[in-house]
Every structure is written in structure tokens, then in C-alpha cells.
XYZ file of C-alpha atoms in Angstrom:
655
model
C 130.086 73.552 84.995
C 131.977 70.600 86.487
C 129.729 67.570 86.652
C 131.608 64.567 87.997
C 128.966 61.942 88.718
C 129.481 58.942 90.977
C 126.799 56.421 89.925
C 125.188 54.313 92.588
C 122.930 51.819 90.821
C 119.543 51.070 92.380
C 116.963 51.363 89.819
C 102.821 104.733 57.864
C 102.584 101.562 57.041
C 99.627 99.594 55.858
C 97.685 98.016 58.705
C 99.162 94.736 59.875
C 97.273 91.744 61.177
C 98.798 90.287 64.336
C 96.332 88.307 66.379
C 98.412 85.288 67.241
C 98.362 86.100 70.948
C 101.884 84.793 71.571
C 105.148 86.213 70.387
C 108.183 84.055 69.643
C 111.580 85.187 70.829
C 113.404 83.116 68.255
C 115.513 81.235 70.789
C 116.207 77.530 70.660
C 113.527 75.293 72.091
C 114.500 74.265 75.581
C 112.734 70.924 75.576
C 111.965 68.127 73.217
C 108.440 68.494 71.855
C 107.413 64.906 72.629
C 105.696 65.621 75.938
C 101.994 65.007 76.252
C 99.460 67.784 76.580
C 97.209 68.031 79.627
C 94.041 70.158 79.773
C 94.661 73.423 81.596
C 93.360 73.337 85.172
C 92.565 77.034 85.387
C 90.893 78.773 82.441
C 91.787 82.163 83.955
C 95.360 81.432 82.835
C 94.334 81.054 79.193
C 91.419 83.451 78.678
C 92.123 87.002 77.615
C 90.998 89.777 79.933
C 87.800 90.728 78.126
C 86.712 87.063 78.169
C 87.400 86.817 81.892
C 85.224 89.896 82.414
C 82.444 88.449 80.319
C 82.534 85.092 82.086
C 82.534 86.639 85.549
C 79.730 89.047 84.597
C 77.555 86.282 83.131
C 78.005 84.206 86.286
C 76.955 87.144 88.484
C 80.320 87.028 90.237
C 81.447 90.535 91.236
C 85.147 91.267 90.937
C 87.651 94.045 91.513
C 90.814 95.490 90.007
C 93.595 97.711 91.367
C 95.563 100.675 90.025
C 99.175 101.438 90.922
C 101.731 104.000 89.799
C 105.474 103.445 89.246
C 107.691 104.296 92.240
C 110.428 106.910 92.100
C 113.249 104.850 93.604
C 114.752 101.385 93.274
C 113.831 100.536 96.863
C 110.315 101.722 96.101
C 110.199 99.243 93.218
C 111.155 96.378 95.555
C 108.437 97.448 97.999
C 105.830 97.753 95.236
C 106.507 94.241 93.939
C 106.119 92.973 97.498
C 102.786 94.816 97.644
C 101.746 93.157 94.367
C 102.343 89.764 95.984
C 100.304 90.670 99.072
C 97.416 92.360 97.271
C 97.466 89.822 94.465
C 96.572 87.166 97.035
C 93.202 88.863 97.514
C 92.074 87.927 94.021
C 92.029 91.021 91.749
C 90.899 90.277 88.203
C 93.683 92.576 86.992
C 95.875 95.486 87.978
C 96.848 98.513 85.922
C 100.022 100.568 85.967
C 100.005 104.267 85.105
C 102.254 105.969 82.537
C 104.266 109.022 83.572
C 106.029 110.749 80.645
C 108.554 112.428 82.938
C 109.664 109.081 84.395
C 111.017 107.470 81.202
C 108.038 105.090 81.312
C 108.961 102.869 78.363
C 112.568 102.224 79.417
C 114.224 99.266 81.132
C 114.655 101.224 84.367
C 113.289 99.400 87.404
C 111.048 102.405 88.102
C 109.531 102.585 84.607
C 105.888 101.818 83.889
C 106.933 99.179 81.381
C 109.147 97.271 83.812
C 106.669 97.460 86.681
C 103.839 96.125 84.502
C 106.103 93.442 83.021
C 107.170 92.318 86.489
C 103.547 92.125 87.639
C 102.716 89.849 84.694
C 105.807 87.671 84.561
C 106.906 87.408 88.179
C 103.755 88.088 90.217
C 101.268 86.263 87.976
C 98.943 89.269 87.748
C 96.903 90.101 84.673
C 98.079 93.657 84.001
C 96.975 96.656 81.975
C 99.700 99.088 80.916
C 98.671 102.712 80.517
C 99.957 104.381 77.349
C 99.531 108.067 76.532
C 99.943 110.236 73.458
C 101.849 112.868 75.397
C 105.259 113.844 73.924
C 105.403 110.768 71.695
C 105.537 110.212 67.951
C 103.635 107.435 66.253
C 106.856 105.481 65.799
C 107.723 105.781 69.496
C 104.271 104.550 70.454
C 104.608 101.597 68.093
C 107.999 100.756 69.624
C 106.481 100.801 73.122
C 103.672 98.504 71.989
C 106.114 96.079 70.382
C 108.153 96.026 73.569
C 105.034 95.464 75.671
C 104.064 92.535 73.466
C 107.554 91.036 73.685
C 107.397 91.270 77.491
C 104.103 89.369 77.618
C 101.760 92.326 78.163
C 98.407 91.925 76.407
C 96.325 94.821 77.730
C 96.655 98.558 77.090
C 94.809 101.546 78.542
C 94.858 104.096 75.736
C 94.877 107.690 76.988
C 95.614 111.096 75.591
C 97.392 111.959 78.831
C 97.731 115.195 80.737
C 99.648 118.059 79.127
C 103.149 118.680 80.431
C 102.398 122.396 80.752
C 99.146 124.281 81.169
C 97.995 123.662 77.594
C 98.073 120.608 75.351
C 100.710 120.823 72.646
C 100.463 118.625 69.594
C 103.422 116.341 68.947
C 104.555 116.387 65.344
C 103.952 112.923 63.956
C 101.982 111.958 67.060
C 98.393 111.816 68.270
C 96.294 114.366 70.120
C 93.325 112.150 70.979
C 92.897 108.771 72.623
C 90.614 107.752 69.756
C 93.542 108.021 67.358
C 95.703 105.961 69.700
C 93.067 103.209 69.852
C 92.852 103.187 66.044
C 96.637 102.975 65.814
C 96.812 99.996 68.186
C 94.155 98.160 66.222
C 95.775 99.049 62.889
C 99.272 97.941 63.881
C 98.442 94.999 66.157
C 94.947 93.971 65.083
C 93.289 92.105 67.978
C 96.423 91.221 69.962
C 95.805 93.757 72.754
C 92.676 94.183 74.835
C 92.156 97.956 75.015
C 90.710 99.991 77.855
C 89.780 103.678 77.633
C 88.849 106.295 80.210
C 85.341 107.548 80.900
C 84.383 110.705 82.779
C 81.120 110.463 84.769
C 80.830 114.261 84.952
C 82.421 114.896 81.559
C 86.069 115.577 80.689
C 87.099 118.973 82.118
C 88.230 120.120 78.650
C 85.107 118.932 76.813
C 82.617 121.453 75.426
C 79.822 119.642 77.237
C 78.945 116.411 79.015
C 76.984 115.273 75.960
C 79.900 116.018 73.629
C 82.240 114.029 75.862
C 79.913 111.015 75.672
C 80.106 111.193 71.880
C 83.915 111.187 72.093
C 83.757 108.162 74.393
C 81.625 106.281 71.886
C 84.154 107.130 69.189
C 86.871 105.482 71.306
C 84.758 102.367 71.770
C 83.841 102.243 68.095
C 87.545 102.541 67.248
C 88.187 99.256 69.057
C 88.145 99.717 72.847
C 86.984 96.668 74.825
C 86.044 98.243 78.150
C 85.935 101.531 80.051
C 87.293 102.561 83.458
C 85.922 105.819 84.809
C 87.495 108.721 86.560
C 86.812 108.821 90.294
C 83.536 110.219 91.624
C 81.981 110.698 95.059
C 78.288 109.863 94.638
C 76.969 106.549 93.273
C 74.157 108.256 91.373
C 76.786 110.110 89.333
C 78.135 106.836 87.964
C 74.746 105.181 87.487
C 73.488 108.139 85.429
C 76.677 107.986 83.366
C 76.134 104.288 82.590
C 72.513 104.956 81.600
C 73.600 107.767 79.298
C 76.323 105.578 77.746
C 73.875 102.765 77.027
C 71.431 105.260 75.528
C 73.910 106.222 72.789
C 74.934 102.642 72.010
C 77.973 102.004 74.229
C 77.576 98.354 75.214
C 81.034 97.351 76.549
C 81.742 96.889 80.297
C 82.017 100.161 82.255
C 83.966 99.923 85.511
C 83.566 102.552 88.238
C 86.808 104.104 89.478
C 86.682 103.955 93.289
C 88.876 106.222 95.393
C 88.810 105.475 99.136
C 89.721 108.789 100.768
C 92.928 108.152 102.733
C 94.199 111.573 103.734
C 93.429 115.270 103.414
C 96.465 116.179 101.308
C 96.158 113.194 98.969
C 92.500 114.084 98.411
C 93.377 117.679 97.562
C 96.126 116.594 95.186
C 93.950 114.071 93.379
C 91.056 116.487 93.071
C 93.439 119.090 91.641
C 94.741 116.651 89.042
C 91.287 115.375 88.074
C 89.681 118.852 88.260
C 86.771 117.519 90.286
C 84.833 119.134 93.108
C 84.384 117.335 96.407
C 80.717 117.392 97.525
C 79.933 119.668 100.449
C 78.656 116.791 102.589
C 82.095 115.159 102.378
C 84.077 118.348 103.024
C 81.965 119.108 106.109
C 83.083 115.822 107.615
C 86.718 116.019 106.535
C 87.608 119.642 107.351
C 87.329 119.261 111.161
C 89.524 116.111 111.109
C 91.939 117.090 108.344
C 94.969 116.684 110.635
C 93.904 113.217 111.789
C 94.897 110.769 109.049
C 93.483 107.739 110.856
C 90.078 109.402 111.270
C 89.998 110.476 107.622
C 90.989 107.001 106.467
C 88.240 105.396 108.554
C 85.721 107.844 107.138
C 87.007 107.171 103.625
C 86.591 103.427 104.110
C 83.008 103.828 105.345
C 82.144 106.239 102.528
C 83.633 103.934 99.878
C 81.878 100.855 101.289
C 78.500 102.608 101.294
C 78.979 103.836 97.729
C 80.164 100.437 96.470
C 77.175 98.672 98.024
C 74.810 100.958 96.112
C 76.723 100.353 92.885
C 76.809 96.561 93.296
C 73.132 96.419 94.262
C 72.207 98.365 91.113
C 72.824 95.336 88.927
C 74.693 97.366 86.302
C 78.184 97.240 87.837
C 80.172 94.114 86.920
C 83.269 95.041 88.938
C 84.984 97.771 90.939
C 88.266 99.442 90.029
C 90.241 100.908 92.948
C 92.708 103.786 92.833
C 95.090 102.529 95.540
C 97.691 105.329 95.553
C 100.125 102.407 96.080
C 98.673 101.839 99.538
C 96.927 98.714 100.696
C 95.200 99.179 104.056
C 92.158 101.209 102.984
C 91.446 99.333 99.756
C 91.817 95.936 101.402
C 89.501 96.951 104.236
C 86.839 98.202 101.807
C 87.017 94.919 99.901
C 86.857 92.878 103.102
C 83.756 94.721 104.264
C 82.185 94.100 100.851
C 83.054 90.398 101.066
C 85.120 90.587 97.870
C 88.606 90.057 99.311
C 89.705 86.416 99.088
C 91.069 85.563 102.528
C 92.080 82.022 101.572
C 93.031 82.115 97.897
C 92.964 78.829 95.995
C 96.159 77.836 94.256
C 95.757 76.660 90.661
C 99.102 74.854 91.064
C 101.455 74.292 94.021
C 103.768 77.049 92.785
C 103.323 80.696 91.818
C 102.217 80.923 88.186
C 103.241 83.540 85.646
C 100.648 85.474 83.619
C 102.863 85.675 80.535
C 100.774 84.285 77.654
C 103.580 82.064 76.397
C 103.617 80.272 79.784
C 99.861 79.671 79.880
C 100.239 75.901 79.366
C 103.107 75.503 81.849
C 102.124 73.083 84.602
C 105.361 71.320 85.652
C 108.432 72.711 87.435
C 111.361 71.326 89.420
C 110.774 71.585 93.169
C 114.109 73.293 93.814
C 112.811 76.797 93.058
C 109.698 76.377 95.233
C 110.618 79.367 97.391
C 112.291 81.333 94.577
C 109.681 81.277 91.790
C 110.713 84.677 90.415
C 114.257 83.386 89.935
C 112.970 80.302 88.116
C 110.846 82.442 85.794
C 113.825 84.714 85.135
C 116.134 81.803 84.307
C 113.593 80.235 81.927
C 112.300 83.433 80.323
C 113.882 82.618 76.952
C 112.276 79.196 76.621
C 109.938 78.890 73.646
C 108.157 75.870 75.068
C 107.138 75.072 78.630
C 106.474 71.688 80.226
C 102.847 70.610 80.044
C 101.625 67.281 81.366
C 105.064 65.982 82.301
C 108.626 67.284 82.562
C 109.833 65.172 79.652
C 113.423 64.517 78.610
C 115.929 66.235 80.888
C 118.918 66.231 78.575
C 119.006 69.987 77.924
C 116.959 72.227 80.225
C 119.012 75.264 79.067
C 118.568 77.379 82.177
C 119.836 80.918 81.830
C 122.599 82.116 84.118
C 121.606 84.055 87.209
C 124.152 86.840 87.547
C 121.697 89.699 88.080
C 121.070 89.383 91.806
C 120.614 93.156 91.926
C 117.397 93.106 89.857
C 114.630 94.646 91.907
C 112.275 91.676 91.512
C 114.992 89.236 92.673
C 116.328 91.251 95.614
C 115.354 90.683 99.218
C 112.569 92.918 100.485
C 114.679 93.571 103.601
C 117.360 96.242 103.859
C 120.998 95.459 104.600
C 120.507 96.748 108.134
C 117.514 94.479 108.693
C 119.342 91.460 107.267
C 122.303 92.018 109.576
C 119.977 92.151 112.572
C 118.382 88.873 111.497
C 121.461 86.987 110.294
C 123.999 88.398 112.722
C 126.016 91.598 112.929
C 128.961 89.323 113.697
C 129.188 85.550 113.285
C 131.383 83.648 115.722
C 131.311 80.153 114.199
C 129.356 77.779 111.971
C 127.042 77.255 114.947
C 126.086 80.939 114.682
C 124.721 80.111 111.238
C 122.870 77.087 112.611
C 121.174 79.418 115.091
C 119.983 81.723 112.292
C 118.357 78.809 110.459
C 116.788 77.530 113.668
C 115.392 80.957 114.552
C 113.843 81.173 111.090
C 112.209 77.755 111.471
C 110.838 78.460 114.953
C 109.862 82.097 114.277
C 111.483 82.934 117.613
C 113.913 85.838 118.192
C 117.622 85.198 117.691
C 120.180 85.829 120.438
C 120.111 89.554 119.645
C 116.344 89.612 120.109
C 115.377 89.940 116.426
C 112.989 87.618 114.616
C 114.479 85.968 111.535
C 111.795 86.499 108.884
C 113.756 85.365 105.836
C 116.833 83.535 104.562
C 118.725 83.952 101.283
C 116.677 81.033 99.863
C 113.350 82.193 101.345
C 112.349 85.853 101.305
C 109.154 85.171 103.260
C 108.246 83.439 106.529
C 107.633 79.690 106.481
C 104.751 78.475 104.337
C 101.841 76.857 106.228
C 102.753 73.505 104.651
C 106.290 73.687 106.064
C 104.866 74.423 109.507
C 103.638 70.816 109.525
C 107.309 69.820 109.821
C 108.421 72.528 112.235
C 109.393 70.311 115.184
C 111.557 67.997 113.074
C 113.077 70.888 111.126
C 114.033 72.691 114.335
C 115.788 69.597 115.660
C 117.903 68.938 112.569
C 118.811 72.591 111.929
C 120.217 72.901 115.444
C 122.695 70.172 114.495
C 123.804 71.589 111.162
C 121.268 70.164 108.721
C 120.551 73.583 107.200
C 117.233 73.059 105.434
C 116.208 75.274 102.516
C 113.270 73.282 101.077
C 110.950 70.581 102.360
C 107.491 69.130 101.984
C 105.537 66.508 103.961
C 104.190 63.308 102.456
C 100.497 63.607 101.555
C 98.264 60.690 100.569
C 94.989 61.816 99.037
C 94.131 65.064 100.807
C 91.196 66.992 99.257
C 92.295 69.639 96.758
C 90.350 72.123 98.894
C 92.606 71.528 101.912
C 93.619 74.995 103.189
C 97.258 74.000 103.756
C 98.302 71.527 101.059
C 95.410 71.782 98.602
C 95.682 73.096 95.047
C 93.828 72.797 91.751
C 90.065 72.736 91.103
C 87.606 71.484 93.731
C 86.646 67.842 93.933
C 90.180 66.540 93.495
C 92.792 64.814 95.651
C 96.460 65.709 96.022
C 99.491 63.573 96.778
C 103.103 64.288 97.754
C 106.290 62.405 98.447
C 108.258 63.643 101.440
C 111.126 65.864 100.314
C 114.032 67.401 102.198
C 116.803 69.647 100.845
C 119.636 71.007 102.955
C 123.256 72.087 103.226
C 125.493 70.144 105.557
C 129.163 69.441 106.288
C 131.349 66.876 104.531
C 131.606 64.903 107.801
C 127.817 64.595 107.914
C 127.699 63.593 104.251
C 130.210 60.784 104.795
C 128.006 59.319 107.532
C 124.823 59.987 105.547
C 126.039 57.976 102.566
C 126.701 54.972 104.833
C 123.221 55.233 106.326
C 121.432 55.690 103.002
C 122.519 52.249 101.754
C 119.949 50.554 103.977
C 117.137 52.847 102.736
C 117.516 52.063 99.038
C 115.501 51.997 96.826
C 112.901 53.679 99.029
C 114.945 56.889 99.311
C 116.428 58.664 96.317
C 119.251 61.082 97.020
C 121.422 63.597 95.233
C 124.450 65.092 96.987
C 126.642 67.763 95.387
C 129.302 70.301 96.364
C 130.009 73.719 94.886
C 132.487 72.187 92.410
C 129.749 70.024 90.922
C 131.102 66.743 92.286
C 128.010 64.731 93.020
C 126.745 61.374 94.177
C 123.264 60.074 93.405
C 121.278 56.857 93.212
C 118.720 58.446 90.866
C 118.556 57.865 87.129
C 120.788 60.318 85.303
C 118.001 61.759 83.141
C 114.803 60.544 84.795
C 112.723 63.058 86.799
C 110.857 61.877 89.892
C 107.317 63.238 90.373
C 106.969 64.410 93.984
C 103.610 66.210 93.757
C 100.570 65.153 91.756
C 96.818 65.537 91.744
C 93.742 63.681 90.505
C 90.729 65.757 89.472
C 87.288 64.939 88.050
C 87.393 64.524 84.282
C 91.140 65.237 84.048
C 94.335 63.366 83.480
C 96.699 63.057 86.432
C 98.579 66.322 86.879
C 102.146 66.166 88.238
C 103.251 69.779 88.711
C 106.402 69.245 90.782
C 109.373 67.000 90.042
C 112.857 66.299 91.338
C 114.915 66.458 88.167
C 118.623 65.482 88.361
C 119.777 67.756 85.539
C 117.865 70.788 86.812
C 119.321 70.161 90.268
C 122.797 70.837 88.900
C 121.644 74.229 87.613
C 119.890 74.955 90.886
C 122.964 74.093 92.941
C 124.903 76.924 91.240
C 122.251 79.381 92.396
C 121.797 77.812 95.814
C 125.521 77.963 96.598
C 125.899 81.463 95.122
C 123.249 82.839 97.477
C 125.607 82.194 100.410
C 127.987 84.739 98.907
C 125.707 87.141 97.046
C 123.124 87.648 99.769
C 124.878 86.740 103.002
C 128.683 86.967 102.843
C 128.609 90.327 101.061
C 126.865 91.878 104.071
C 130.253 91.791 105.818
C 133.617 93.404 105.136
C 136.176 91.549 103.009
C 138.310 89.143 105.035
C 136.168 89.702 108.145
C 135.624 86.607 110.340
C 131.885 86.655 109.570
C 132.478 86.704 105.831
C 135.066 83.929 106.085
C 132.625 81.698 108.005
C 130.015 82.017 105.261
C 132.669 81.481 102.607
C 133.865 78.340 104.385
C 130.337 76.915 104.333
C 130.016 77.849 100.654
C 133.302 76.167 99.788
C 133.040 73.035 101.928
C 129.441 72.104 102.609
C 127.316 69.888 100.374
C 123.804 70.433 99.040
C 121.626 67.360 99.571
C 118.144 66.404 98.418
C 116.257 63.352 99.692
C 112.983 61.872 98.409
C 110.974 59.246 100.289
C 109.156 57.373 97.523
C 106.800 55.460 99.847
C 104.356 58.318 100.340
C 101.563 56.181 101.942
C 103.907 55.283 104.819
C 105.227 57.535 107.576
C 107.981 59.863 106.378
C 111.298 58.026 106.869
C 113.598 60.974 106.109
C 113.756 62.080 109.742
C 114.833 58.561 110.679
C 117.545 58.764 108.016
C 118.898 61.921 109.659
C 118.603 60.378 113.148
C 120.540 57.330 111.968
C 123.218 59.602 110.535
C 123.655 61.414 113.845
C 123.618 58.121 115.747
C 126.440 56.879 113.535
C 128.381 60.103 114.038
C 127.913 59.904 117.795
C 128.979 56.242 118.017
C 132.425 55.426 119.447
C 133.362 53.606 116.254
C 133.257 56.938 114.389
C 135.489 58.622 116.995
C 138.258 56.178 117.955
C 140.582 57.426 120.691
């Protein structure tokens, strides 16, 4: 990387014990270990799942969890990760991902159970339970899957026998035929590293000799080391409540979660009942049969039926949480949870950025601001770090960011199709001003000239954040004139941490921000900007760089600048967001590359549209500005106004 800096001074084995909880990847430490340690703001990031359950149960706080299955296609994987982000905002305690032997579930394919669960943990910040079955697997294969799960940051397993591939169960030579044996194997090989869930059957397993015999088998699974139970679906609340009573009577004391299935369609109900070998009660079939061709009517009935059943379960006092079989859909489950008052409409942010649930990142509480709208990319590029910033960013001499060449990865791709992106960003670009219009349409949320709303940009795969909306008028004005903004935040001076727009962290605190603006702009604008910035020093720090790495800055070469911080009762000051000069040089590679990888490549080689994007990539500069005087009115807009005034003055355009 070219880094020419212009300095502007201004200031079969025996059982193994493995309960460490964090695996080391053996890579070089990415940071010096001299940084201070700050108490974690959110204990949910550090507690293991069974402890979270216990704490929520003891507090009388009801909770919910969600089940998903791996998609069949790559585009389905992109859509599912998007659904994780949306449904994760509602506050599930955890999600679980099913295991399908026919779908190569332990592979690195984007549609595998392993990769979907890993993505949920690492990139969506969701506590996740990976299903694992005995079906068609040897003991060594199972151990390999568990080692891989551990390496990927997964800490929870649902141990299942699994359904037979054919009509009858066939024993696998060197494998297991019962979930109890799988639980024992996990505990033997990995000690207490994994929290283990097992399945319960409120009406008895269809292959069991009797209901009573199945309860005995369930107790054997718990005694072997299972931490909690999730049940098969059922249709009457009394079925589950009797099951819990019977479990307690034989000494099963762990949490038992009811599996809730909101009926969403006639065919999906028939398919699920066939797989689970359950009978639908007559009173339900009498309602559904006459409306079986009306999906909306069935879904509304299913929501009402699920809400009524859940209310009985929650009122019983024996149900700590509800587990929903979503069928990878969101409408019905979200509506049930809303009617129960369990869906979090305004989720609190533990930190200003999206956290990862990987256990090795549990102490991470500082990041550079540059990846604010691309948190999954940041996590990907830092996945090999052994140590993560806690308390402060520390020395910036060697951040060791990984290269980002894998733009095709399903968790880094845009949620929008090529066709949708072309409609938003232009089937054909006529000039640089066409690009300005795309940015402006995104900022204003108004349709572009072709009548399509621009819902994303290469640097933002979602609509504007509420915080950015505070700056909408100013952002619209500057984007129209070629200040192509990709990141910004307003100055904040002591807003409550509970503020619905800019708040983060525990209640009772106050948050602060320095105004920040990051944008691409032309070399002509940069020349004028540098002249203007001289009169704003040292109040404004700046960093200006082109694709070649030639950069100009008045910031300290290695010194990060805290731009977001918070003060909370009984805590040290927390500064979770910084502008770091070294990290900025790694970010600029990604920021410039997105012009080509996500925009230019939509068009044919050598086409005028592609050449316009390439010209911007090759000739524009990436700029970041920080206004250090956060108690005063944001001066960055005045900086830009002064730049345009200079450009528009006759002295800049002699005849």
C-alpha cells in the first residue's frame, strides 16, 4: 500500500477437559497489550446462554427464541441474513439453526447449517444454537464438526438423533444411534465448553414404546449433561403444562421451553404435521378446512390461536420463555410477539455499533468509525485478531486488518439484486452529476429521475439511520454539489443514554459525540478545501487521501481521536468510536474498491457508465473531517460552504 504522507503540523480417546470458553487461532496479536480494561457494559455479551436463561427467569422477565433452517440457494442465504438482522432487532434471547444431512450441513457452503449459524453469531450478533444430529455420521465426523463450531465461535449445540434418511433408522458404524450418546460425547470431548439443548416431546416421541418410557429417555439426556430442553410443537397449552409437570415429577429440573408453531398456511401445516407425526386437534381442523385456500385467513387464525395459547402458558408461571418455529418467515411470529408485548419495538444499543456474539470479541468496545455502516466487513477483516480493543483503541502502529477480496461472500453482498441496483443507481449514467443525483436521492429518500427510490449505496446497504436524518437538510445540499457523503454523525453534548435516536449503553448515562463527516469529492474541491481548512485549525482535524494512498492530514500520525464516548453510573468513561489515522488507510482501500466492485461492475466493460464510475474511483479523494469543539454548533457545514464560496469566487476562475 502506498502511503505518502504530507504532514501539516497543528498539534476413542480418553475424555478431554476443555472449558476455557475461548479458542485461540494462533495468529499474531493485532494490538499491543498495554490498553486498559473497562468493565463490560452489557453482561449479555459475556454470560453463557444457560446463565442468561437463569438470570432472566429469576427476574421474572419472559423471553423468546427463534428457529430457522438453512436456505437452499445463495440468494436465499443473503435474504436469511437480512431476516436475522430484522428479527434480531426484536430482542430474541437466541436463535437456533437446524441441521439437514442432505445439505452438507457442516461444510463451508453459504447454505450450510454451520455457515448460517456462524454468520448469525459473528456478523449478526445473535446468540445461536447449532443443531447437530447423529444421522449418517461417525464419531470422528461429529467431533470434527464440534471442533469447527468451536473455532467459529459457536458455543451452543442442540443434540439430536435426527430423522432417518429412509423409512427406518439405520445405525452408522462408528456412530451414535441416540441423542443421549451424542450428549455424552460432547461432554466427554469438550467438557463444559458447549451449552447443550435436547428435544422433548410433549406427547411422547412417535417411535417410543410409551409416553412414560420417552420421559425416562429424556431424563437420561439431561443426566448426560444437557442444560435445557426445547419441545416439539403442540396445539393445546394443557399438553405442554402436563408434560412439564411429568418431567418435574421424575427429577428433570432444567429449563423446558415450549415449541410454538404459529399456523401460517394449510400446506405448511400438513407438511410439518407429517414430519412430526402429530395429529391436529379437530377444533383446529374445523376452522382451517373451510379456509384452506385463503392463506391470509389461515395466518390470521394461526396468530390468534398462538397468542391465546402463549398467554395461557405465560400465565401458568412455569414457562420461562417461548421458542418459535418460524419456517424462515417473520410476519406471523413477529405479530404474535407484538400482541404478547414481548417484541422490542425500540431496541437499546449496548454500543453505537453492531456487536458480534463471538466469545473472543466479548470484551471489544472500541472500533474505528469508518466501518459504521459496514460492520460485517469490519468483523470479517478483523476475524483473525487474538485481542480486541477494550477501554481505548491503544497504539495504532499495526492494526493488521485482513484484506477484503471476498466481496461475493453472502454476508457481505448487497441484499438487492443487480436489477434492483441498476434501477436505483442508474441503468445508464450520463455524467458525474448523474452520480451526485443517486447520492442525493438516497439522502432524501425521494425517487430518482427514473422514479425509483434509492434505498442503499455501496457503502450503506440500508436506508439512512435515524441519527443521520438529523443532518438530512445539510447532507442533501452538499451531495447535490459533489460532496458524496458516505458517513456522518452530528455533535452531541450530554444526551441521555436512553435517547431513542443517539442513545446507547445502560440507562442513567449520558452520551457525547464530535461532529464527523466523510465523503468523496473531486481534486478541484480538495484544492479549495485545503485552503479553507487552514483557518479552522486546530478545531477541525482532517485526513484526505486518494486511491493511490497519497494523503494529507493535520492529525497525529499514530494518535486516534475519540469521536463518541459515554459516561455511566459507576463506570469509567467508555469511548467506543474513534477516528484512527492508520485504520483510515486500510478503510480507504475498501471504500475506493466499492466503487468498482459494487457499482462499476453493474455495467458492461468500456461502457460510458462504467467509465464514469472508474473516473471517480481513479480521481476523487476520500475525506474525513472532525469538529473537535462538540459543545459548539457544528462548523463542518460552514467549512464546506466556505469551500464552495472560494470555488465560486472570480479569483478562482480568472478569465
